[in-house]
PDB file of C-alpha atoms in Angstrom:
ATOM      1  CA  MET W   1      34.839 103.499  19.877  1.00 36.00           C
ATOM      2  CA  ASN W   2      36.273 106.721  18.645  1.00 35.00           C
ATOM      3  CA  THR W   3      39.676 107.780  17.459  1.00 36.00           C
ATOM      4  CA  ASN W   4      40.911 111.234  18.297  1.00 38.00           C
ATOM      5  CA  ASN W   5      44.163 112.512  16.772  1.00 36.00           C
ATOM      6  CA  GLN W   6      45.522 108.958  16.511  1.00 48.00           C
ATOM      7  CA  LYS W   7      44.712 108.437  20.211  1.00 64.00           C
ATOM      8  CA  MET W   8      42.225 105.641  20.666  1.00 80.00           C
ATOM      9  CA  GLU W   9      39.316 106.188  23.002  1.00 93.00           C
ATOM     10  CA  ILE W  10      36.801 103.590  24.061  1.00 96.00           C
ATOM     11  CA  LYS W  11      33.552 104.728  25.624  1.00 97.00           C
ATOM     12  CA  THR W  12      31.193 102.525  27.605  1.00 97.00           C
ATOM     13  CA  LYS W  13      28.023 103.381  29.479  1.00 96.00           C
ATOM     14  CA  ARG W  14      29.975 104.797  32.445  1.00 97.00           C
ATOM     15  CA  LEU W  15      33.624 104.855  31.433  1.00 98.00           C
ATOM     16  CA  LEU W  16      36.080 106.502  29.112  1.00 98.00           C
ATOM     17  CA  LEU W  17      39.218 104.502  28.333  1.00 97.00           C
ATOM     18  CA  ARG W  18      41.888 106.735  26.833  1.00 95.00           C
ATOM     19  CA  ALA W  19      45.626 107.100  26.651  1.00 92.00           C
ATOM     20  CA  ASN W  20      47.036 108.928  29.635  1.00 91.00           C
ATOM     21  CA  THR W  21      49.013 112.100  29.036  1.00 91.00           C
ATOM     22  CA  LEU W  22      51.668 113.774  31.119  1.00 93.00           C
ATOM     23  CA  ALA W  23      48.966 116.223  32.236  1.00 95.00           C
ATOM     24  CA  ASP W  24      47.196 113.251  33.889  1.00 94.00           C
ATOM     25  CA  ALA W  25      50.273 112.295  35.948  1.00 95.00           C
ATOM     26  CA  PRO W  26      49.305 114.188  39.157  1.00 96.00           C
ATOM     27  CA  ALA W  27      45.866 112.508  39.262  1.00 95.00           C
ATOM     28  CA  MET W  28      47.425 109.127  38.496  1.00 95.00           C
ATOM     29  CA  LEU W  29      49.953 109.652  41.285  1.00 94.00           C
ATOM     30  CA  ALA W  30      47.223 110.460  43.802  1.00 95.00           C
ATOM     31  CA  VAL W  31      45.275 107.273  42.978  1.00 95.00           C
ATOM     32  CA  GLN W  32      48.426 105.147  43.094  1.00 94.00           C
ATOM     33  CA  GLN W  33      49.425 106.595  46.456  1.00 94.00           C
ATOM     34  CA  ALA W  34      45.948 105.995  47.895  1.00 93.00           C
ATOM     35  CA  SER W  35      45.898 102.392  46.613  1.00 94.00           C
ATOM     36  CA  ARG W  36      49.479 101.209  46.969  1.00 92.00           C
ATOM     37  CA  LEU W  37      48.983  99.087  50.093  1.00 89.00           C
ATOM     38  CA  GLU W  38      46.326  96.971  48.354  1.00 92.00           C
ATOM     39  CA  LEU W  39      48.083  96.863  44.973  1.00 91.00           C
ATOM     40  CA  LYS W  40      51.585  95.953  46.162  1.00 90.00           C
ATOM     41  CA  THR W  41      50.522  92.365  46.874  1.00 89.00           C
ATOM     42  CA  TRP W  42      49.870  91.774  43.167  1.00 90.00           C
ATOM     43  CA  LEU W  43      51.784  94.391  41.175  1.00 89.00           C
ATOM     44  CA  PRO W  44      55.575  94.670  41.353  1.00 85.00           C
ATOM     45  CA  TRP W  45      55.567  98.368  40.456  1.00 86.00           C
ATOM     46  CA  ALA W  46      53.432  99.127  43.523  1.00 87.00           C
ATOM     47  CA  LYS W  47      56.096  97.859  45.931  1.00 87.00           C
ATOM     48  CA  ASN W  48      57.793 101.256  45.795  1.00 88.00           C
ATOM     49  CA  GLU W  49      56.227 104.569  46.740  1.00 89.00           C
ATOM     50  CA  PRO W  50      55.174 106.226  43.469  1.00 91.00           C
ATOM     51  CA  THR W  51      56.544 109.630  42.525  1.00 91.00           C
ATOM     52  CA  LEU W  52      55.533 112.131  39.887  1.00 94.00           C
ATOM     53  CA  GLU W  53      58.675 111.108  38.006  1.00 94.00           C
ATOM     54  CA  SER W  54      57.815 107.383  38.082  1.00 91.00           C
ATOM     55  CA  VAL W  55      54.243 108.055  36.922  1.00 93.00           C
ATOM     56  CA  SER W  56      55.491 110.331  34.134  1.00 93.00           C
ATOM     57  CA  ASP W  57      57.950 107.608  33.080  1.00 92.00           C
ATOM     58  CA  PHE W  58      55.016 105.168  32.930  1.00 91.00           C
ATOM     59  CA  VAL W  59      53.078 107.522  30.625  1.00 92.00           C
ATOM     60  CA  ARG W  60      56.092 107.783  28.322  1.00 92.00           C
ATOM     61  CA  LEU W  61      56.509 103.988  28.385  1.00 89.00           C
ATOM     62  CA  CYS W  62      52.858 103.578  27.360  1.00 88.00           C
ATOM     63  CA  ASP W  63      53.471 105.821  24.351  1.00 84.00           C
ATOM     64  CA  LYS W  64      56.457 103.663  23.369  1.00 85.00           C
ATOM     65  CA  ARG W  65      54.485 100.428  23.835  1.00 84.00           C
ATOM     66  CA  LYS W  66      51.731 101.839  21.599  1.00 84.00           C
ATOM     67  CA  GLU W  67      54.314 102.128  18.832  1.00 81.00           C
ATOM     68  CA  GLU W  68      55.153  98.431  19.440  1.00 79.00           C
ATOM     69  CA  GLY W  69      51.489  97.382  19.086  1.00 79.00           C
ATOM     70  CA  GLU W  70      50.249  97.432  22.677  1.00 85.00           C
ATOM     71  CA  ASP W  71      47.418  99.633  23.918  1.00 90.00           C
ATOM     72  CA  ARG W  72      47.305 101.130  27.419  1.00 92.00           C
ATOM     73  CA  PHE W  73      44.409 103.182  28.731  1.00 95.00           C
ATOM     74  CA  GLY W  74      43.557 105.217  31.761  1.00 96.00           C
ATOM     75  CA  ILE W  75      40.085 104.491  33.099  1.00 98.00           C
ATOM     76  CA  TYR W  76      38.042 107.652  33.659  1.00 98.00           C
ATOM     77  CA  VAL W  77      34.647 108.052  35.333  1.00 98.00           C
ATOM     78  CA  ASP W  78      33.056 111.462  34.812  1.00 96.00           C
ATOM     79  CA  GLY W  79      36.497 112.822  33.950  1.00 95.00           C
ATOM     80  CA  VAL W  80      38.131 111.389  37.099  1.00 96.00           C
ATOM     81  CA  TYR W  81      41.065 108.975  36.757  1.00 97.00           C
ATOM     82  CA  VAL W  82      40.297 105.716  38.618  1.00 97.00           C
ATOM     83  CA  GLY W  83      42.808 103.157  37.289  1.00 97.00           C
ATOM     84  CA  ASN W  84      44.512 101.641  34.271  1.00 96.00           C
ATOM     85  CA  ILE W  85      43.901  98.833  31.796  1.00 97.00           C
ATOM     86  CA  GLY W  86      45.974  97.611  28.899  1.00 94.00           C
ATOM     87  CA  LEU W  87      46.550  95.093  26.163  1.00 93.00           C
ATOM     88  CA  HIS W  88      49.881  93.281  26.382  1.00 90.00           C
ATOM     89  CA  LEU W  89      51.193  91.209  23.468  1.00 88.00           C
ATOM     90  CA  ARG W  90      51.763  87.514  24.204  1.00 81.00           C
ATOM     91  CA  GLY W  91      52.646  84.543  22.033  1.00 70.00           C
ATOM     92  CA  GLN W  92      55.262  84.215  19.340  1.00 70.00           C
ATOM     93  CA  ASN W  93      52.899  84.627  16.410  1.00 68.00           C
ATOM     94  CA  ARG W  94      51.245  87.701  17.935  1.00 76.00           C
ATOM     95  CA  ASN W  95      47.751  86.202  17.905  1.00 86.00           C
ATOM     96  CA  THR W  96      47.357  86.450  21.684  1.00 91.00           C
ATOM     97  CA  ILE W  97      46.792  89.578  23.719  1.00 93.00           C
ATOM     98  CA  GLU W  98      46.582  89.760  27.499  1.00 95.00           C
ATOM     99  CA  ILE W  99      44.440  92.226  29.422  1.00 97.00           C
ATOM    100  CA  GLY W 100      46.054  93.659  32.520  1.00 95.00           C
ATOM    101  CA  TYR W 101      44.309  96.058  34.870  1.00 96.00           C
ATOM    102  CA  TRP W 102      44.172  97.706  38.257  1.00 96.00           C
ATOM    103  CA  LEU W 103      41.722 100.007  39.946  1.00 96.00           C
ATOM    104  CA  GLY W 104      42.202 102.568  42.679  1.00 96.00           C
ATOM    105  CA  THR W 105      40.997 101.322  46.054  1.00 95.00           C
ATOM    106  CA  PRO W 106      38.281 104.007  46.458  1.00 94.00           C
ATOM    107  CA  TYR W 107      36.650 102.787  43.208  1.00 96.00           C
ATOM    108  CA  VAL W 108      36.608  99.021  43.829  1.00 94.00           C
ATOM    109  CA  GLY W 109      33.258  97.221  43.987  1.00 94.00           C
ATOM    110  CA  ARG W 110      31.396  99.344  41.460  1.00 96.00           C
ATOM    111  CA  GLY W 111      31.838  97.122  38.387  1.00 96.00           C
ATOM    112  CA  TYR W 112      34.212  99.517  36.637  1.00 98.00           C
ATOM    113  CA  ILE W 113      36.928  96.963  35.909  1.00 97.00           C
ATOM    114  CA  THR W 114      34.488  94.372  34.575  1.00 97.00           C
ATOM    115  CA  GLU W 115      32.962  97.027  32.297  1.00 98.00           C
ATOM    116  CA  ALA W 116      36.422  98.077  31.102  1.00 98.00           C
ATOM    117  CA  VAL W 117      37.522  94.456  30.512  1.00 98.00           C
ATOM    118  CA  LEU W 118      34.391  93.738  28.460  1.00 98.00           C
ATOM    119  CA  ALA W 119      35.001  96.795  26.276  1.00 97.00           C
ATOM    120  CA  LEU W 120      38.699  96.066  25.814  1.00 97.00           C
ATOM    121  CA  ALA W 121      38.099  92.389  25.010  1.00 97.00           C
ATOM    122  CA  GLU W 122      35.587  93.391  22.319  1.00 96.00           C
ATOM    123  CA  TYR W 123      38.076  95.915  20.903  1.00 94.00           C
ATOM    124  CA  ALA W 124      40.850  93.273  20.859  1.00 94.00           C
ATOM    125  CA  ILE W 125      38.711  90.636  19.150  1.00 94.00           C
ATOM    126  CA  VAL W 126      36.550  92.699  16.777  1.00 94.00           C
ATOM    127  CA  THR W 127      38.779  95.648  15.884  1.00 91.00           C
ATOM    128  CA  GLN W 128      42.294  94.298  16.414  1.00 89.00           C
ATOM    129  CA  LYS W 129      41.420  90.754  15.229  1.00 91.00           C
ATOM    130  CA  PHE W 130      43.220  88.869  17.984  1.00 92.00           C
ATOM    131  CA  ALA W 131      42.371  85.165  18.056  1.00 92.00           C
ATOM    132  CA  ARG W 132      42.912  84.894  21.808  1.00 93.00           C
ATOM    133  CA  VAL W 133      42.385  87.366  24.630  1.00 96.00           C
ATOM    134  CA  GLN W 134      43.546  86.228  28.047  1.00 96.00           C
ATOM    135  CA  ILE W 135      43.636  87.334  31.643  1.00 97.00           C
ATOM    136  CA  VAL W 136      46.403  85.948  33.824  1.00 96.00           C
ATOM    137  CA  CYS W 137      46.506  86.398  37.581  1.00 96.00           C
ATOM    138  CA  ASP W 138      47.931  85.020  40.778  1.00 95.00           C
ATOM    139  CA  GLU W 139      45.782  82.125  41.987  1.00 96.00           C
ATOM    140  CA  ARG W 140      45.290  83.945  45.312  1.00 96.00           C
ATOM    141  CA  ASN W 141      43.946  87.117  43.661  1.00 95.00           C
ATOM    142  CA  ASN W 142      40.245  86.378  44.088  1.00 95.00           C
ATOM    143  CA  GLN W 143      39.120  89.842  42.970  1.00 94.00           C
ATOM    144  CA  SER W 144      40.921  89.526  39.650  1.00 95.00           C
ATOM    145  CA  ARG W 145      39.610  85.997  39.138  1.00 96.00           C
ATOM    146  CA  ARG W 146      36.021  87.207  39.711  1.00 96.00           C
ATOM    147  CA  VAL W 147      36.506  89.991  37.152  1.00 97.00           C
ATOM    148  CA  ALA W 148      37.582  87.444  34.532  1.00 97.00           C
ATOM    149  CA  GLU W 149      34.591  85.237  35.311  1.00 97.00           C
ATOM    150  CA  ARG W 150      32.087  88.126  35.265  1.00 97.00           C
ATOM    151  CA  ALA W 151      33.501  89.245  31.902  1.00 97.00           C
ATOM    152  CA  GLY W 152      32.808  85.816  30.407  1.00 97.00           C
ATOM    153  CA  PHE W 153      36.365  84.525  30.252  1.00 98.00           C
ATOM    154  CA  VAL W 154      36.743  80.749  30.443  1.00 98.00           C
ATOM    155  CA  PHE W 155      38.923  79.386  33.233  1.00 98.00           C
ATOM    156  CA  GLU W 156      41.577  77.260  31.522  1.00 97.00           C
ATOM    157  CA  GLY W 157      43.605  76.129  34.481  1.00 97.00           C
ATOM    158  CA  VAL W 158      46.430  76.797  36.894  1.00 97.00           C
ATOM    159  CA  LEU W 159      50.146  76.644  36.233  1.00 96.00           C
ATOM    160  CA  LEU W 160      51.900  75.565  39.425  1.00 97.00           C
ATOM    161  CA  ASN W 161      54.895  77.576  40.643  1.00 96.00           C
ATOM    162  CA  GLU W 162      54.778  79.523  37.382  1.00 93.00           C
ATOM    163  CA  ARG W 163      56.015  82.895  38.581  1.00 91.00           C
ATOM    164  CA  LEU W 164      57.426  84.821  41.485  1.00 91.00           C
ATOM    165  CA  ASP W 165      55.093  87.040  43.459  1.00 90.00           C
ATOM    166  CA  THR W 166      56.048  90.514  44.659  1.00 89.00           C
ATOM    167  CA  THR W 167      57.854  89.048  47.690  1.00 90.00           C
ATOM    168  CA  GLY W 168      59.927  86.675  45.553  1.00 90.00           C
ATOM    169  CA  ALA W 169      57.978  83.526  46.527  1.00 93.00           C
ATOM    170  CA  LEU W 170      56.805  81.042  43.910  1.00 96.00           C
ATOM    171  CA  THR W 171      53.118  81.276  43.167  1.00 95.00           C
ATOM    172  CA  ASN W 172      50.524  79.599  40.979  1.00 97.00           C
ATOM    173  CA  THR W 173      49.049  81.407  37.988  1.00 96.00           C
ATOM    174  CA  CYS W 174      45.453  81.201  36.728  1.00 97.00           C
ATOM    175  CA  PHE W 175      44.666  81.498  33.022  1.00 97.00           C
ATOM    176  CA  PHE W 176      41.346  82.709  31.652  1.00 98.00           C
ATOM    177  CA  ALA W 177      40.613  83.230  27.936  1.00 97.00           C
ATOM    178  CA  ARG W 178      38.090  84.298  25.337  1.00 94.00           C
TER     179      ARG W 178
END
């Protein structure tokens, strides 16, 4: 893991996780547009057609969240943007961090998200000293559940009718932790 001008970068065998910049917004927009139909089932932000303005707003929000103690990273393969992953603070005493992620549809099935989750979990536990790292997903999101399992997260259970899905219907939520 390397730091570069206060911007954290995490390198794995195949991936570079780094903060997105406004210069990355056009590439991010293209991946979001190509993947929106698959992502909108699970991610509320994907319900609406992305624009360069909405992607740029997201980059600025990530910078603000960094100041608040959360880390967000673009996932890059050979310099190409393929998705996003981040650490989201949870718990009142700030000992829990949640990993959230998505991958562009053309890049699914190559192990990129599992590799990114493993690297980010290690960073959260070893470097950031979080006692608990969790992944939370809709019970119906089998791809996300398999990522958590492949990354060695322990399935803790299901909370019934815990949240609303992107259509406004109640759904069950799975919890995985390390």
